[in-house]
Tab-separated table of C-alpha atoms and ligand atoms in Angstrom:
chain	number	residue	atom	x	y	z
A	9	MET	CA	0.000	0.000	0.000
A	10	SER	CA	1.422	3.402	-0.906
A	11	GLY	CA	0.506	6.769	0.574
A	12	PRO	CA	-1.962	7.444	3.390
A	13	ASN	CA	-5.356	5.863	2.926
A	14	THR	CA	-7.389	8.925	3.733
A	15	ASP	CA	-10.688	7.292	2.969
A	16	TYR	CA	-9.980	4.591	5.498
A	17	ASP	CA	-12.833	2.452	6.545
A	18	PRO	CA	-11.689	-0.007	9.211
A	19	VAL	CA	-14.347	-2.475	8.178
A	20	GLU	CA	-12.732	-2.700	4.733
A	21	VAL	CA	-9.184	-3.534	5.888
A	22	SER	CA	-9.889	-7.058	6.934
A	23	SER	CA	-6.548	-7.864	8.528
A	24	LEU	CA	-7.108	-5.103	11.035
A	25	GLN	CA	-10.626	-6.063	12.013
A	26	GLN	CA	-11.089	-7.049	15.645
A	27	GLY	CA	-12.393	-10.481	14.684
A	28	GLU	CA	-9.383	-11.190	12.479
A	29	ILE	CA	-6.944	-10.051	15.130
A	30	ASP	CA	-8.633	-12.101	17.821
A	31	ALA	CA	-8.635	-15.140	15.532
A	32	ALA	CA	-4.914	-14.718	14.798
A	33	ARG	CA	-4.176	-14.344	18.524
A	34	ASP	CA	-6.309	-17.342	19.483
A	35	ALA	CA	-4.733	-19.491	16.774
A	36	ALA	CA	-1.299	-18.463	18.023
A	37	ILE	CA	-2.146	-19.245	21.644
A	38	ALA	CA	-3.702	-22.592	20.724
A	39	ALA	CA	-0.579	-23.515	18.755
A	40	ILE	CA	1.635	-22.442	21.634
A	41	GLU	CA	-0.327	-24.583	24.081
A	42	ALA	CA	-0.136	-27.531	21.688
A	43	ALA	CA	3.659	-27.332	21.247
A	44	ALA	CA	4.938	-30.462	22.939
A	45	ASP	CA	8.601	-29.606	23.042
A	46	LEU	CA	11.066	-26.782	22.455
A	47	GLU	CA	11.551	-27.788	18.844
A	48	GLN	CA	7.841	-27.463	18.113
A	49	LEU	CA	7.646	-24.196	20.052
A	50	LYS	CA	10.358	-22.778	17.847
A	51	ALA	CA	8.261	-23.541	14.752
A	52	VAL	CA	5.159	-22.027	16.389
A	53	ARG	CA	7.133	-18.898	17.271
A	54	SER	CA	8.163	-18.302	13.698
A	55	ALA	CA	4.668	-19.039	12.337
A	56	HIS	CA	2.749	-16.863	14.826
A	57	ALA	CA	5.221	-14.251	15.980
A	58	GLY	CA	7.745	-14.182	13.152
A	59	ASP	CA	8.071	-11.492	10.469
A	60	ARG	CA	5.568	-13.181	8.189
A	61	SER	CA	3.026	-14.102	10.873
A	62	PRO	CA	-0.575	-12.727	10.489
A	63	LEU	CA	-0.098	-10.358	13.442
A	64	ALA	CA	3.183	-8.974	12.120
A	65	LEU	CA	1.607	-8.411	8.732
A	66	ALA	CA	-1.382	-6.683	10.384
A	67	ASN	CA	1.057	-4.499	12.298
A	68	ARG	CA	2.596	-3.409	9.042
A	69	GLU	CA	-0.799	-2.364	7.740
A	70	ILE	CA	-1.127	0.191	10.539
A	71	GLY	CA	1.320	2.587	8.943
A	72	ALA	CA	-0.958	2.867	5.947
A	73	LEU	CA	-3.990	3.924	8.019
A	74	PRO	CA	-5.100	7.526	8.373
A	75	PRO	CA	-3.569	9.034	11.529
A	76	GLN	CA	-6.824	9.055	13.450
A	77	ALA	CA	-7.260	5.315	13.037
A	78	ARG	CA	-3.698	4.313	13.822
A	79	LYS	CA	-3.848	4.552	17.587
A	80	GLU	CA	-6.822	2.319	18.041
A	81	ALA	CA	-5.585	-0.237	15.474
A	82	GLY	CA	-2.134	-0.124	17.030
A	83	GLN	CA	-3.547	-0.908	20.462
A	84	ARG	CA	-5.561	-3.814	19.150
A	85	VAL	CA	-2.650	-5.374	17.324
A	86	GLY	CA	-0.250	-4.548	20.138
A	87	GLN	CA	-2.429	-6.261	22.753
A	88	ALA	CA	-2.779	-9.312	20.597
A	89	ARG	CA	0.978	-9.479	19.973
A	90	GLY	CA	1.648	-8.930	23.660
A	91	ALA	CA	-0.654	-11.805	24.574
A	92	VAL	CA	1.108	-14.047	22.065
A	93	SER	CA	4.602	-13.231	23.292
A	94	LYS	CA	3.533	-13.711	26.910
A	95	ALA	CA	2.095	-17.111	26.050
A	96	LEU	CA	5.299	-17.960	24.194
A	97	ALA	CA	7.475	-16.966	27.125
A	98	GLU	CA	5.368	-18.961	29.586
A	99	ARG	CA	5.345	-22.035	27.400
A	100	GLN	CA	9.086	-21.692	26.898
A	101	VAL	CA	9.668	-21.837	30.649
A	102	VAL	CA	7.433	-24.897	31.036
A	103	LEU	CA	8.996	-26.768	28.132
A	104	GLU	CA	12.533	-25.928	29.241
A	105	ALA	CA	11.820	-27.318	32.682
A	106	GLU	CA	10.320	-30.449	31.161
A	107	HIS	CA	13.301	-30.847	28.865
A	108	GLU	CA	15.724	-30.547	31.730
A	109	GLU	CA	13.845	-33.085	33.762
A	110	ARG	CA	13.797	-35.536	30.865
A	111	MET	CA	17.526	-35.106	30.293
A	112	LEU	CA	18.198	-35.833	33.926
A	113	VAL	CA	16.273	-39.083	33.656
A	114	GLU	CA	17.592	-40.110	30.243
A	115	GLU	CA	21.211	-39.321	30.998
A	116	THR	CA	21.259	-40.859	34.401
A	117	VAL	CA	24.437	-42.842	34.977
A	118	ASP	CA	23.883	-45.794	37.214
A	119	VAL	CA	27.105	-45.795	39.151
A	120	THR	CA	26.181	-49.068	40.785
A	121	LEU	CA	26.453	-51.012	37.498
A	122	PRO	CA	29.491	-53.297	37.215
A	123	THR	CA	32.344	-51.567	35.406
A	124	ASP	CA	33.875	-54.589	33.690
A	125	ARG	CA	31.485	-54.769	30.800
A	126	ARG	CA	34.189	-53.823	28.319
A	127	PRO	CA	35.533	-57.155	27.011
A	128	GLU	CA	38.984	-57.783	28.334
A	129	GLY	CA	41.649	-59.147	26.009
A	130	ALA	CA	43.934	-61.966	26.941
A	131	ARG	CA	47.532	-62.629	26.039
A	132	HIS	CA	47.938	-65.185	23.300
A	133	PRO	CA	48.618	-68.745	24.482
A	134	LEU	CA	51.711	-68.833	22.269
A	135	THR	CA	53.143	-65.820	24.069
A	136	THR	CA	52.367	-67.130	27.516
A	137	GLY	CA	53.446	-70.641	26.455
A	138	ALA	CA	56.843	-69.434	25.236
A	139	GLU	CA	57.231	-67.495	28.484
A	140	LEU	CA	56.360	-70.507	30.567
A	141	ILE	CA	59.015	-72.558	28.751
A	142	ALA	CA	61.577	-69.776	29.187
A	143	ASP	CA	60.684	-69.572	32.904
A	144	ILE	CA	61.328	-73.282	33.397
A	145	PHE	CA	64.855	-72.811	32.065
A	146	VAL	CA	65.519	-69.452	33.677
A	147	ALA	CA	64.708	-71.143	36.999
A	148	MET	CA	67.657	-73.473	36.287
A	149	GLY	CA	69.961	-70.522	35.600
A	150	TRP	CA	69.652	-70.529	31.810
A	151	GLU	CA	69.312	-67.408	29.674
A	152	VAL	CA	66.945	-66.599	26.811
A	153	ALA	CA	68.445	-65.737	23.405
A	154	GLU	CA	66.734	-64.567	20.249
A	155	GLY	CA	67.691	-64.149	16.616
A	156	PRO	CA	66.226	-62.770	13.379
A	157	VAL	CA	63.632	-64.687	11.368
A	158	ILE	CA	65.288	-63.691	8.086
A	159	GLU	CA	68.558	-65.483	8.567
A	160	ALA	CA	71.857	-65.861	6.749
A	161	GLU	CA	71.978	-69.132	4.854
A	162	TRP	CA	75.371	-69.729	6.441
A	163	LEU	CA	73.967	-69.594	9.986
A	164	ASN	CA	70.809	-71.562	9.152
A	165	PHE	CA	72.804	-74.307	7.385
A	166	ASP	CA	76.582	-74.166	6.892
A	167	ALA	CA	77.570	-73.302	10.466
A	168	LEU	CA	75.404	-76.204	11.582
A	169	ASN	CA	77.336	-78.686	9.460
A	170	LEU	CA	74.808	-78.503	6.642
A	171	GLY	CA	77.034	-77.535	3.716
A	172	PRO	CA	75.558	-76.519	0.343
A	173	ASP	CA	75.550	-80.093	-0.955
A	174	HIS	CA	74.497	-81.766	2.260
A	175	PRO	CA	71.569	-84.075	1.475
A	176	ALA	CA	69.864	-83.138	4.766
A	177	ARG	CA	69.303	-79.617	3.418
A	178	THR	CA	66.380	-80.961	1.434
A	179	MET	CA	64.777	-82.186	4.673
A	180	GLN	CA	64.279	-78.553	5.618
A	181	ASP	CA	61.715	-77.275	3.148
A	182	THR	CA	63.233	-73.851	2.846
A	183	PHE	CA	61.755	-70.500	1.829
A	184	TRP	CA	64.582	-68.749	-0.019
A	185	THR	CA	64.515	-64.996	-0.462
A	186	GLU	CA	65.426	-62.895	-3.451
A	187	PRO	CA	67.870	-61.771	-4.666
A	188	ALA	CA	69.446	-65.210	-4.293
A	189	ASP	CA	72.968	-63.794	-4.110
A	190	ARG	CA	72.212	-62.268	-0.714
A	191	HIS	CA	71.888	-65.821	0.639
A	192	LEU	CA	69.092	-65.077	3.060
A	193	VAL	CA	66.419	-67.580	4.083
A	194	LEU	CA	63.391	-67.534	6.353
A	195	ARG	CA	64.965	-69.570	9.126
A	196	THR	CA	63.795	-73.176	9.003
A	197	HIS	CA	64.595	-73.831	12.663
A	198	THR	CA	65.794	-71.972	15.743
A	199	SER	CA	69.200	-73.710	15.565
A	200	PRO	CA	70.919	-70.693	13.911
A	201	VAL	CA	70.430	-68.928	17.258
A	202	GLN	CA	72.756	-71.639	18.700
A	203	ALA	CA	75.383	-70.627	16.167
A	204	ARG	CA	74.857	-66.913	16.858
A	205	THR	CA	75.155	-67.489	20.596
A	206	MET	CA	78.362	-69.491	20.316
A	207	LEU	CA	79.853	-66.885	17.982
A	208	THR	CA	79.185	-64.054	20.420
A	209	ARG	CA	79.666	-65.594	23.891
A	210	ARG	CA	82.324	-67.559	25.720
A	211	PRO	CA	81.326	-70.887	27.310
A	212	PRO	CA	79.836	-71.910	29.636
A	213	ILE	CA	76.646	-71.245	27.679
A	214	TYR	CA	73.137	-72.228	28.760
A	215	VAL	CA	70.477	-70.673	26.534
A	216	VAL	CA	66.945	-71.349	25.350
A	217	CYS	CA	65.837	-69.745	22.103
A	218	PRO	CA	62.101	-69.588	21.434
A	219	GLY	CA	60.981	-68.218	18.087
A	220	ARG	CA	59.127	-68.340	14.830
A	221	VAL	CA	60.301	-70.631	12.022
A	222	PHE	CA	59.194	-71.240	8.436
A	223	ARG	CA	58.960	-74.233	6.116
A	224	THR	CA	57.158	-74.786	2.840
A	225	ASP	CA	54.535	-76.977	4.495
A	226	GLU	CA	50.847	-77.264	3.748
A	227	TYR	CA	48.459	-75.453	6.064
A	228	ASP	CA	46.297	-78.061	7.772
A	229	ALA	CA	45.366	-79.341	11.218
A	230	THR	CA	48.913	-80.503	11.966
A	231	HIS	CA	51.112	-78.453	9.608
A	232	SER	CA	51.733	-74.793	8.985
A	233	PRO	CA	54.309	-72.921	6.877
A	234	MET	CA	54.950	-70.808	9.993
A	235	PHE	CA	55.275	-72.320	13.431
A	236	HIS	CA	57.289	-71.933	16.609
A	237	GLN	CA	60.247	-73.813	18.007
A	238	VAL	CA	62.257	-73.652	21.133
A	239	GLU	CA	65.909	-74.541	20.971
A	240	GLY	CA	68.088	-75.352	23.934
A	241	LEU	CA	71.866	-75.222	23.985
A	242	ALA	CA	74.263	-76.055	26.800
A	243	ILE	CA	78.042	-75.787	26.283
A	244	ASP	CA	80.356	-76.520	29.165
A	245	GLU	CA	83.179	-78.821	30.204
A	246	GLY	CA	82.190	-82.460	30.492
A	247	ILE	CA	78.636	-82.164	29.117
A	248	SER	CA	77.187	-85.577	28.303
A	249	MET	CA	74.038	-87.255	27.027
A	250	ALA	CA	73.040	-87.805	30.673
A	251	HIS	CA	72.775	-84.026	31.220
A	252	LEU	CA	70.617	-83.794	28.123
A	253	LYS	CA	68.298	-86.555	29.306
A	254	GLY	CA	68.023	-85.099	32.808
A	255	THR	CA	67.273	-81.619	31.462
A	256	LEU	CA	64.565	-82.838	29.079
A	257	ASP	CA	62.952	-84.993	31.781
A	258	HIS	CA	62.790	-81.950	34.029
A	259	PHE	CA	61.362	-79.829	31.206
A	260	ALA	CA	58.717	-82.498	30.441
A	261	THR	CA	57.703	-82.869	34.080
A	262	GLN	CA	57.412	-79.120	34.570
A	263	MET	CA	55.377	-78.784	31.404
A	264	PHE	CA	53.122	-81.821	31.640
A	265	GLY	CA	53.201	-82.967	35.242
A	266	GLU	CA	54.824	-85.483	37.519
A	267	GLY	CA	55.639	-88.822	35.886
A	268	ILE	CA	55.809	-87.445	32.335
A	269	THR	CA	59.394	-88.178	31.341
A	270	THR	CA	61.138	-88.754	28.022
A	271	ARG	CA	62.795	-91.486	26.007
A	272	PHE	CA	65.342	-91.172	23.221
A	273	ARG	CA	65.267	-92.929	19.855
A	274	PRO	CA	68.387	-92.885	17.655
A	275	SER	CA	68.151	-90.369	14.839
A	276	TYR	CA	70.238	-88.119	12.663
A	277	PHE	CA	70.857	-84.368	12.587
A	278	PRO	CA	73.983	-82.946	10.976
A	279	PHE	CA	74.542	-80.577	13.901
A	280	THR	CA	74.422	-83.210	16.641
A	281	GLU	CA	76.305	-86.494	17.028
A	282	PRO	CA	74.952	-88.719	18.425
A	283	SER	CA	71.409	-87.541	17.714
A	284	ALA	CA	68.051	-88.670	19.027
A	285	GLU	CA	64.347	-88.095	18.684
A	286	VAL	CA	62.768	-87.258	22.035
A	287	ASP	CA	59.437	-88.837	22.924
A	288	LEU	CA	57.230	-87.956	25.879
A	289	VAL	CA	55.351	-90.440	28.007
A	290	CYS	CA	51.786	-90.087	26.722
A	291	PHE	CA	50.263	-87.608	29.150
A	292	VAL	CA	46.788	-89.067	28.611
A	293	CYS	CA	47.331	-92.808	29.202
A	294	ARG	CA	50.602	-92.122	31.061
A	295	GLY	CA	52.313	-94.867	29.093
A	296	SER	CA	49.700	-97.547	29.749
A	297	GLN	CA	48.639	-97.452	26.059
A	298	VAL	CA	44.945	-97.770	26.955
A	299	ASP	CA	42.307	-95.273	28.033
A	300	GLU	CA	40.000	-95.503	31.065
A	301	ASP	CA	37.706	-97.939	29.220
A	302	GLY	CA	40.573	-100.242	28.327
A	303	ASP	CA	40.467	-99.165	24.659
A	304	THR	CA	43.599	-98.197	22.749
A	305	CYS	CA	44.664	-94.682	23.826
A	306	ARG	CA	43.714	-92.315	21.025
A	307	THR	CA	46.244	-89.623	21.881
A	308	CYS	CA	49.325	-91.822	21.378
A	309	ARG	CA	47.524	-94.445	19.237
A	310	GLY	CA	48.472	-97.101	21.743
A	311	GLU	CA	52.196	-96.283	21.605
A	312	GLY	CA	52.405	-95.010	25.162
A	313	TRP	CA	54.760	-92.317	23.789
A	314	ILE	CA	54.412	-89.120	21.776
A	315	GLU	CA	57.057	-87.573	19.497
A	316	TRP	CA	58.247	-84.274	20.908
A	317	GLY	CA	61.431	-83.088	19.168
A	318	GLY	CA	65.065	-83.675	18.261
A	319	CYS	CA	68.245	-83.521	20.311
A	320	GLY	CA	71.831	-84.665	20.607
A	321	ILE	CA	75.389	-83.854	21.537
A	322	VAL	CA	76.569	-80.822	19.570
A	323	ASN	CA	78.733	-81.990	16.677
A	324	PRO	CA	82.344	-80.843	17.306
A	325	ARG	CA	82.381	-79.542	13.733
A	326	VAL	CA	79.644	-77.063	14.755
A	327	LEU	CA	81.610	-76.044	17.854
A	328	ARG	CA	84.677	-75.370	15.719
A	329	ALA	CA	82.721	-73.491	13.031
A	330	CYS	CA	81.417	-71.236	15.781
A	331	GLY	CA	84.763	-70.644	17.454
A	332	VAL	CA	84.352	-72.937	20.467
A	333	ASP	CA	87.329	-75.071	21.602
A	334	SER	CA	85.964	-78.544	20.894
A	335	GLU	CA	88.782	-80.216	22.838
A	336	ARG	CA	87.840	-78.475	26.046
A	337	TYR	CA	84.091	-78.078	25.678
A	338	SER	CA	81.191	-80.246	24.702
A	339	GLY	CA	77.513	-79.485	24.612
A	340	PHE	CA	74.010	-80.687	24.016
A	341	ALA	CA	71.192	-79.175	22.018
A	342	PHE	CA	67.531	-79.906	21.589
A	343	GLY	CA	64.649	-78.417	19.645
A	344	MET	CA	60.899	-78.919	19.624
A	345	GLY	CA	57.748	-77.255	18.362
A	346	ILE	CA	56.144	-74.865	20.837
A	347	ASP	CA	52.808	-75.116	19.025
A	348	ARG	CA	52.868	-78.907	19.239
A	349	THR	CA	53.815	-78.733	22.894
A	350	LEU	CA	50.852	-76.437	23.591
A	351	MET	CA	48.537	-78.669	21.576
A	352	PHE	CA	49.512	-81.575	23.841
A	353	ARG	CA	49.262	-79.514	26.963
A	354	HIS	CA	45.801	-78.163	26.210
A	355	GLY	CA	44.376	-81.002	24.161
A	356	LEU	CA	44.024	-78.823	21.023
A	357	GLU	CA	42.966	-80.782	17.962
A	358	ASP	CA	43.807	-78.252	15.285
A	359	LEU	CA	47.095	-76.370	15.054
A	360	ARG	CA	45.376	-73.607	13.093
A	361	THR	CA	43.388	-72.430	16.121
A	362	LEU	CA	46.703	-71.100	17.434
A	363	PHE	CA	47.259	-68.911	14.387
A	364	GLU	CA	43.866	-67.580	13.419
A	365	GLY	CA	43.566	-64.838	16.017
A	366	ASP	CA	40.015	-65.625	17.123
A	367	VAL	CA	39.632	-63.793	20.421
A	368	ARG	CA	37.119	-66.368	21.668
A	369	PHE	CA	39.927	-68.908	21.537
A	370	THR	CA	42.502	-66.624	23.124
A	371	THR	CA	40.159	-65.453	25.863
A	372	ALA	CA	39.410	-69.028	26.836
A	373	PHE	CA	43.031	-69.265	27.953
A	374	GLY	CA	42.718	-66.092	29.999
A	375	SER	CA	46.032	-64.924	31.270
A	376	ASP	CA	46.704	-68.187	32.947
A	377	LEU	CA	48.586	-71.008	31.344
B	19	LIG	N1	66.706	-77.996	14.527
B	19	LIG	C1	66.148	-79.307	14.489
B	19	LIG	C2	64.886	-79.312	13.637
B	19	LIG	O1	64.276	-78.297	13.507
B	19	LIG	C3	65.818	-79.805	15.871
B	19	LIG	C4	67.049	-80.042	16.681
B	19	LIG	C5	67.550	-79.018	17.458
B	19	LIG	C6	67.687	-81.257	16.676
B	19	LIG	C7	68.700	-79.218	18.192
B	19	LIG	C8	68.807	-81.471	17.416
B	19	LIG	C9	69.308	-80.456	18.172
B	19	LIG	O2	64.537	-80.307	13.057
């Protein structure tokens, strides 16, 4: 509208009629009362008290009225707007209080609830198993030695009396690395740590070497291209096969319980002479070869014994290759699979459960082993 409307007739300007104003006010108040939360009240505020609300538009009409009509129209609209903003303010207080109360209930923290609902991890049985083995030896005054998994061919083979053309090299299904002229392999056993230890320390030497080893094996319930071994090496004056037997019997008893001892079967390893396979008394039938029902023991298949590892008196050629005086010193060495040992100890049927990282498996062991 432009210019004063001198011929103003209030009845003609519908937005300023009392009835219209009352209706706009009542609609606003009804909407305010109906707003159930602060979000809804915000929408009601902009619809009924915002710039484009009916009452705001009516207010704008006032300026176009003749001066004599402005006062009365202004009062009418002003009262209505005042009533609306009062209702808005009151509703705001009520809804804010309600909101606060709801938040207090919804965000209540029950401090009496148990706090251990976050699942707790557990150390892997291979870690705790290797530690347990190390502890058994440390208790006898031995030390723990480690070496790299990518190993010099010379230390993995040659130093251990396994020259390039030695037929026993093919027994160790080796992963070779490239370039071939660097002569590095993924170590096939923990025995190179023997060589490393002898090359860097003076006898007497008593070390256990737990670690990861690699062979080009299938991956199935009893084989894996990656597994774990523990090697033992003792070098001193007058070391004999009797010391070896006594040490392994002690190890077996500590690991599997009283009465679980070992027996030796003649064997061959280039790095030991004489060499033997070590067997354990079957920890299920305890050598009786039968189970509780008198049936053939399934764990040892009626043998009464279970294969555990290899051992022997360190070949003097290995001592000499590693700088040890073979006239003065002798030594024994042994090596067995840690995974296999843990499978026996815990009755695991499938080697793969040790490698697949399923926390349900690991947690079952807890931290105790
Ligand atoms: N290194 C041998 C193997 O992995 C085991 C062994 C260790 C045998 C020490 C004798 C002495 O087959």
